Amino acid sequence: MKVSPDLRRRTISALIMVPVVLGVTYFGGLPFVALWMIAAAAVLHEWAHVAKLAPASAFLVIGLLGIGGGAADIYLASGSYAPLAVLAAAFACALVTRSLRSGASGVVIAALACLPLMVLRGDDRIGLSAVLFVYAIVWCTDIGAYFVGRAVGGPKLWPRLSPNKTWSGAIGGALIGTAAGCGLLVATGLRLVPEMAAIGLVLSIAAQCGDLAESAFKRAYGVKDAGSLIPGHGGVLDRLDGFTAAAVAALVIGLVRNIDAPAIGLLLW
């Protein structure tokens, strides 16, 4: 089977990025926080470029200060003040850029791309398994949707937003992503129950909705990719669209399931 240049670039990029992300996630702590702060900075930079925000440098600095304050609160304390830090930065960016929609929302999106994962990771084994659970679902949903969609084809999922996505790919990706999440739980020694399979399916659907939402954002501004940092994948924002939605959904589920728990990242507890 002939391998397309795009697929080759995507594969090479993944082979480089995945071990780095997994290694840093395993160690957790400050390296994990630093990794996702770098990701947040990239998202802010790409958002400013696509939305044509000015002054972009002020947007980037203020956004990073707010998100960094939230990350510090999560790492050093309970994380209860993190939303306030992000909202304050979003408000300040809206004033500086004179754009409530793009200035404020860019900070919020960048924060949602990294802070929920920091909460979920925590500093224990369950936190590690929770983040790996999200990784497995999002990555395998994306891979499954790509290959099933190409192999089966059929009706388009939402042609106005993303002309290449099909219903077959969406369904195949959801099933493969959910199966990957369940397999991860078994591999890490956790007990697999139907509830976790249902959560996996919800996260897979959330990831695909995040992908569509980012497609709508790019279409609104008339761009194909948010950036070009990652060969074959576009920008960091293009890679974290599904992650962001899935991580937020995972955090919400973790909070609901452990409403009285002091460590609110116990998605799998």
GROMACS .gro file of C-alpha atoms in nm:
model
  269
    1MET     CA    1   0.000   0.000   0.000
    2LYS     CA    2   0.134   0.339  -0.100
    3VAL     CA    3   0.193   0.569   0.197
    4SER     CA    4   0.104   0.933   0.135
    5PRO     CA    5   0.364   1.202   0.219
    6ASP     CA    6   0.119   1.355   0.468
    7LEU     CA    7   0.079   1.027   0.655
    8ARG     CA    8   0.456   0.977   0.656
    9ARG     CA    9   0.510   1.322   0.809
   10ARG     CA   10   0.237   1.261   1.067
   11THR     CA   11   0.392   0.928   1.163
   12ILE     CA   12   0.743   1.068   1.202
   13SER     CA   13   0.616   1.358   1.414
   14ALA     CA   14   0.419   1.119   1.634
   15LEU     CA   15   0.720   0.889   1.682
   16ILE     CA   16   0.916   1.189   1.811
   17MET     CA   17   0.649   1.352   2.024
   18VAL     CA   18   0.477   1.056   2.186
   19PRO     CA   19   0.780   0.918   2.378
   20VAL     CA   20   0.863   1.267   2.505
   21VAL     CA   21   0.508   1.331   2.624
   22LEU     CA   22   0.480   0.987   2.785
   23GLY     CA   23   0.816   1.020   2.957
   24VAL     CA   24   0.737   1.363   3.103
   25THR     CA   25   0.391   1.245   3.205
   26TYR     CA   26   0.542   0.949   3.389
   27PHE     CA   27   0.775   1.172   3.589
   28GLY     CA   28   0.499   1.425   3.660
   29GLY     CA   29   0.576   1.718   3.889
   30LEU     CA   30   0.747   2.028   3.751
   31PRO     CA   31   0.851   1.867   3.419
   32PHE     CA   32   0.486   1.787   3.349
   33VAL     CA   33   0.377   2.140   3.441
   34ALA     CA   34   0.655   2.287   3.225
   35LEU     CA   35   0.558   2.072   2.925
   36TRP     CA   36   0.199   2.188   2.933
   37MET     CA   37   0.295   2.550   2.998
   38ILE     CA   38   0.502   2.534   2.678
   39ALA     CA   39   0.195   2.395   2.503
   40ALA     CA   40  -0.017   2.678   2.643
   41ALA     CA   41   0.235   2.934   2.516
   42ALA     CA   42   0.221   2.780   2.170
   43VAL     CA   43  -0.159   2.785   2.171
   44LEU     CA   44  -0.162   3.153   2.273
   45HIS     CA   45   0.089   3.237   1.999
   46GLU     CA   46  -0.108   3.053   1.731
   47TRP     CA   47  -0.438   3.198   1.850
   48ALA     CA   48  -0.299   3.552   1.831
   49HIS     CA   49  -0.172   3.485   1.480
   50VAL     CA   50  -0.495   3.334   1.347
   51ALA     CA   51  -0.724   3.589   1.516
   52LYS     CA   52  -0.485   3.875   1.422
   53LEU     CA   53  -0.473   4.006   1.777
   54ALA     CA   54  -0.267   4.314   1.851
   55PRO     CA   55  -0.052   4.375   2.040
   56ALA     CA   56   0.027   4.004   2.021
   57SER     CA   57   0.320   4.028   2.262
   58ALA     CA   58   0.102   4.177   2.537
   59PHE     CA   59  -0.162   3.911   2.476
   60LEU     CA   60   0.100   3.637   2.506
   61VAL     CA   61   0.262   3.777   2.823
   62ILE     CA   62  -0.064   3.847   3.006
   63GLY     CA   63  -0.211   3.514   2.903
   64LEU     CA   64   0.097   3.324   3.021
   65LEU     CA   65   0.100   3.510   3.352
   66GLY     CA   66  -0.261   3.416   3.419
   67ILE     CA   67  -0.223   3.054   3.314
   68GLY     CA   68   0.110   3.029   3.496
   69GLY     CA   69  -0.055   3.159   3.811
   70GLY     CA   70  -0.324   2.895   3.775
   71ALA     CA   71  -0.064   2.624   3.718
   72ALA     CA   72   0.132   2.734   4.025
   73ASP     CA   73  -0.182   2.722   4.237
   74ILE     CA   74  -0.261   2.370   4.112
   75TYR     CA   75   0.095   2.251   4.173
   76LEU     CA   76   0.151   2.416   4.510
   77ALA     CA   77  -0.196   2.438   4.661
   78SER     CA   78  -0.551   2.322   4.598
   79GLY     CA   79  -0.605   2.485   4.260
   80SER     CA   80  -0.915   2.665   4.382
   81TYR     CA   81  -0.779   3.005   4.272
   82ALA     CA   82  -0.669   2.888   3.927
   83PRO     CA   83  -0.999   2.985   3.755
   84LEU     CA   84  -0.975   3.336   3.900
   85ALA     CA   85  -0.621   3.379   3.767
   86VAL     CA   86  -0.728   3.267   3.420
   87LEU     CA   87  -1.041   3.484   3.415
   88ALA     CA   88  -0.843   3.789   3.530
   89ALA     CA   89  -0.592   3.733   3.248
   90ALA     CA   90  -0.874   3.679   2.997
   91PHE     CA   91  -1.038   4.007   3.103
   92ALA     CA   92  -0.706   4.191   3.080
   93CYS     CA   93  -0.637   4.047   2.735
   94ALA     CA   94  -0.983   4.151   2.618
   95LEU     CA   95  -0.906   4.508   2.724
   96VAL     CA   96  -0.556   4.514   2.575
   97THR     CA   97  -0.656   4.365   2.240
   98ARG     CA   98  -0.997   4.537   2.235
   99SER     CA   99  -1.153   4.206   2.144
  100LEU     CA  100  -1.376   4.038   2.399
  101ARG     CA  101  -1.444   3.742   2.174
  102SER     CA  102  -1.092   3.662   2.054
  103GLY     CA  103  -0.882   3.819   2.327
  104ALA     CA  104  -1.059   3.661   2.622
  105SER     CA  105  -1.149   3.329   2.459
  106GLY     CA  106  -0.791   3.269   2.347
  107VAL     CA  107  -0.668   3.278   2.707
  108VAL     CA  108  -0.949   3.051   2.824
  109ILE     CA  109  -0.884   2.796   2.547
  110ALA     CA  110  -0.510   2.792   2.618
  111ALA     CA  111  -0.582   2.742   2.989
  112LEU     CA  112  -0.825   2.460   2.920
  113ALA     CA  113  -0.562   2.294   2.699
  114CYS     CA  114  -0.325   2.246   2.994
  115LEU     CA  115  -0.469   2.311   3.341
  116PRO     CA  116  -0.725   2.025   3.352
  117LEU     CA  117  -0.447   1.775   3.273
  118MET     CA  118  -0.236   1.919   3.555
  119VAL     CA  119  -0.525   1.865   3.796
  120LEU     CA  120  -0.584   1.511   3.671
  121ARG     CA  121  -0.216   1.417   3.689
  122GLY     CA  122  -0.168   1.509   4.054
  123ASP     CA  123   0.125   1.324   4.207
  124ASP     CA  124   0.008   0.967   4.246
  125ARG     CA  125  -0.036   0.649   4.042
  126ILE     CA  126  -0.406   0.701   3.991
  127GLY     CA  127  -0.337   1.045   3.848
  128LEU     CA  128  -0.085   0.899   3.606
  129SER     CA  129  -0.336   0.635   3.495
  130ALA     CA  130  -0.606   0.900   3.452
  131VAL     CA  131  -0.391   1.110   3.219
  132LEU     CA  132  -0.273   0.804   3.024
  133PHE     CA  133  -0.640   0.704   2.994
  134VAL     CA  134  -0.713   1.040   2.828
  135TYR     CA  135  -0.406   1.010   2.604
  136ALA     CA  136  -0.501   0.662   2.486
  137ILE     CA  137  -0.857   0.761   2.406
  138VAL     CA  138  -0.773   1.082   2.221
  139TRP     CA  139  -0.481   0.942   2.024
  140CYS     CA  140  -0.659   0.621   1.923
  141THR     CA  141  -0.982   0.804   1.843
  142ASP     CA  142  -0.789   1.025   1.602
  143ILE     CA  143  -0.601   0.732   1.446
  144GLY     CA  144  -0.911   0.514   1.427
  145ALA     CA  145  -1.122   0.785   1.269
  146TYR     CA  146  -0.856   0.852   1.007
  147PHE     CA  147  -0.813   0.492   0.894
  148VAL     CA  148  -1.174   0.379   0.927
  149GLY     CA  149  -1.293   0.689   0.745
  150ARG     CA  150  -1.052   0.629   0.459
  151ALA     CA  151  -1.133   0.258   0.440
  152VAL     CA  152  -1.512   0.276   0.471
  153GLY     CA  153  -1.601   0.625   0.353
  154GLY     CA  154  -1.970   0.705   0.331
  155PRO     CA  155  -2.174   1.008   0.436
  156LYS     CA  156  -1.986   1.313   0.559
  157LEU     CA  157  -2.007   1.401   0.926
  158TRP     CA  158  -2.027   1.780   0.889
  159PRO     CA  159  -1.904   1.882   0.543
  160ARG     CA  160  -1.939   2.256   0.603
  161LEU     CA  161  -1.687   2.244   0.887
  162SER     CA  162  -1.466   1.950   0.793
  163PRO     CA  163  -1.520   1.805   0.445
  164ASN     CA  164  -1.298   1.500   0.502
  165LYS     CA  165  -1.463   1.361   0.816
  166THR     CA  166  -1.721   1.084   0.776
  167TRP     CA  167  -1.976   0.922   1.004
  168SER     CA  168  -1.797   0.591   0.961
  169GLY     CA  169  -1.474   0.748   1.077
  170ALA     CA  170  -1.642   0.913   1.375
  171ILE     CA  171  -1.807   0.588   1.486
  172GLY     CA  172  -1.496   0.379   1.420
  173GLY     CA  173  -1.278   0.629   1.603
  174ALA     CA  174  -1.511   0.632   1.903
  175LEU     CA  175  -1.511   0.254   1.928
  176ILE     CA  176  -1.135   0.221   1.882
  177GLY     CA  177  -1.064   0.506   2.124
  178THR     CA  178  -1.292   0.359   2.388
  179ALA     CA  179  -1.132   0.016   2.346
  180ALA     CA  180  -0.786   0.170   2.379
  181GLY     CA  181  -0.884   0.345   2.701
  182CYS     CA  182  -1.022   0.022   2.844
  183GLY     CA  183  -0.708  -0.163   2.740
  184LEU     CA  184  -0.495   0.100   2.914
  185LEU     CA  185  -0.685   0.049   3.238
  186VAL     CA  186  -0.630  -0.325   3.224
  187ALA     CA  187  -0.262  -0.278   3.139
  188THR     CA  188  -0.210  -0.052   3.441
  189GLY     CA  189  -0.376  -0.302   3.675
  190LEU     CA  190  -0.699  -0.115   3.735
  191ARG     CA  191  -1.034  -0.290   3.743
  192LEU     CA  192  -1.238  -0.247   3.427
  193VAL     CA  193  -1.607  -0.181   3.491
  194PRO     CA  194  -1.883  -0.081   3.247
  195GLU     CA  195  -1.885   0.270   3.393
  196MET     CA  196  -1.528   0.328   3.275
  197ALA     CA  197  -1.615   0.209   2.924
  198ALA     CA  198  -1.900   0.462   2.922
  199ILE     CA  199  -1.664   0.735   3.041
  200GLY     CA  200  -1.420   0.638   2.767
  201LEU     CA  201  -1.692   0.673   2.506
  202VAL     CA  202  -1.789   1.017   2.641
  203LEU     CA  203  -1.427   1.132   2.626
  204SER     CA  204  -1.389   1.002   2.271
  205ILE     CA  205  -1.700   1.189   2.159
  206ALA     CA  206  -1.578   1.501   2.341
  207ALA     CA  207  -1.245   1.478   2.160
  208GLN     CA  208  -1.418   1.465   1.822
  209CYS     CA  209  -1.641   1.759   1.916
  210GLY     CA  210  -1.329   1.955   2.010
  211ASP     CA  211  -1.181   1.877   1.671
  212LEU     CA  212  -1.494   2.008   1.498
  213ALA     CA  213  -1.499   2.319   1.716
  214GLU     CA  214  -1.142   2.402   1.615
  215SER     CA  215  -1.234   2.345   1.251
  216ALA     CA  216  -1.513   2.600   1.294
  217PHE     CA  217  -1.265   2.845   1.450
  218LYS     CA  218  -1.021   2.808   1.160
  219ARG     CA  219  -1.297   2.834   0.902
  220ALA     CA  220  -1.424   3.153   1.066
  221TYR     CA  221  -1.080   3.309   1.017
  222GLY     CA  222  -1.015   3.152   0.677
  223VAL     CA  223  -0.711   2.939   0.761
  224LYS     CA  224  -0.639   2.571   0.700
  225ASP     CA  225  -0.404   2.514   0.997
  226ALA     CA  226  -0.347   2.713   1.313
  227GLY     CA  227   0.030   2.683   1.264
  228SER     CA  228   0.307   2.481   1.106
  229LEU     CA  229   0.519   2.380   1.404
  230ILE     CA  230   0.443   2.007   1.378
  231PRO     CA  231   0.506   1.856   1.032
  232GLY     CA  232   0.198   1.674   0.904
  233HIS     CA  233  -0.016   1.796   1.193
  234GLY     CA  234  -0.019   2.174   1.159
  235GLY     CA  235   0.014   2.371   1.479
  236VAL     CA  236  -0.006   2.285   1.847
  237LEU     CA  237  -0.364   2.410   1.856
  238ASP     CA  238  -0.446   2.167   1.576
  239ARG     CA  239  -0.313   1.881   1.789
  240LEU     CA  240  -0.470   1.987   2.117
  241ASP     CA  241  -0.825   2.054   2.000
  242GLY     CA  242  -0.945   1.705   2.089
  243PHE     CA  243  -0.720   1.688   2.395
  244THR     CA  244  -0.866   2.008   2.532
  245ALA     CA  245  -1.226   1.894   2.506
  246ALA     CA  246  -1.150   1.546   2.639
  247ALA     CA  247  -0.941   1.678   2.930
  248VAL     CA  248  -1.215   1.921   3.033
  249ALA     CA  249  -1.475   1.644   3.013
  250ALA     CA  250  -1.249   1.414   3.216
  251LEU     CA  251  -1.200   1.679   3.484
  252VAL     CA  252  -1.573   1.746   3.508
  253ILE     CA  253  -1.643   1.374   3.540
  254GLY     CA  254  -1.368   1.344   3.802
  255LEU     CA  255  -1.517   1.629   4.002
  256VAL     CA  256  -1.867   1.485   3.986
  257ARG     CA  257  -1.751   1.136   4.085
  258ASN     CA  258  -1.536   1.267   4.371
  259ILE     CA  259  -1.724   1.575   4.484
  260ASP     CA  260  -1.593   1.550   4.840
  261ALA     CA  261  -1.243   1.425   4.759
  262PRO     CA  262  -0.951   1.654   4.840
  263ALA     CA  263  -0.764   1.540   4.528
  264ILE     CA  264  -1.008   1.632   4.255
  265GLY     CA  265  -0.804   1.462   3.983
  266LEU     CA  266  -0.919   1.111   4.079
  267LEU     CA  267  -1.103   1.041   3.755
  268LEU     CA  268  -1.053   0.667   3.793
  269TRP     CA  269  -1.100   0.630   4.168
   0.00000   0.00000   0.00000
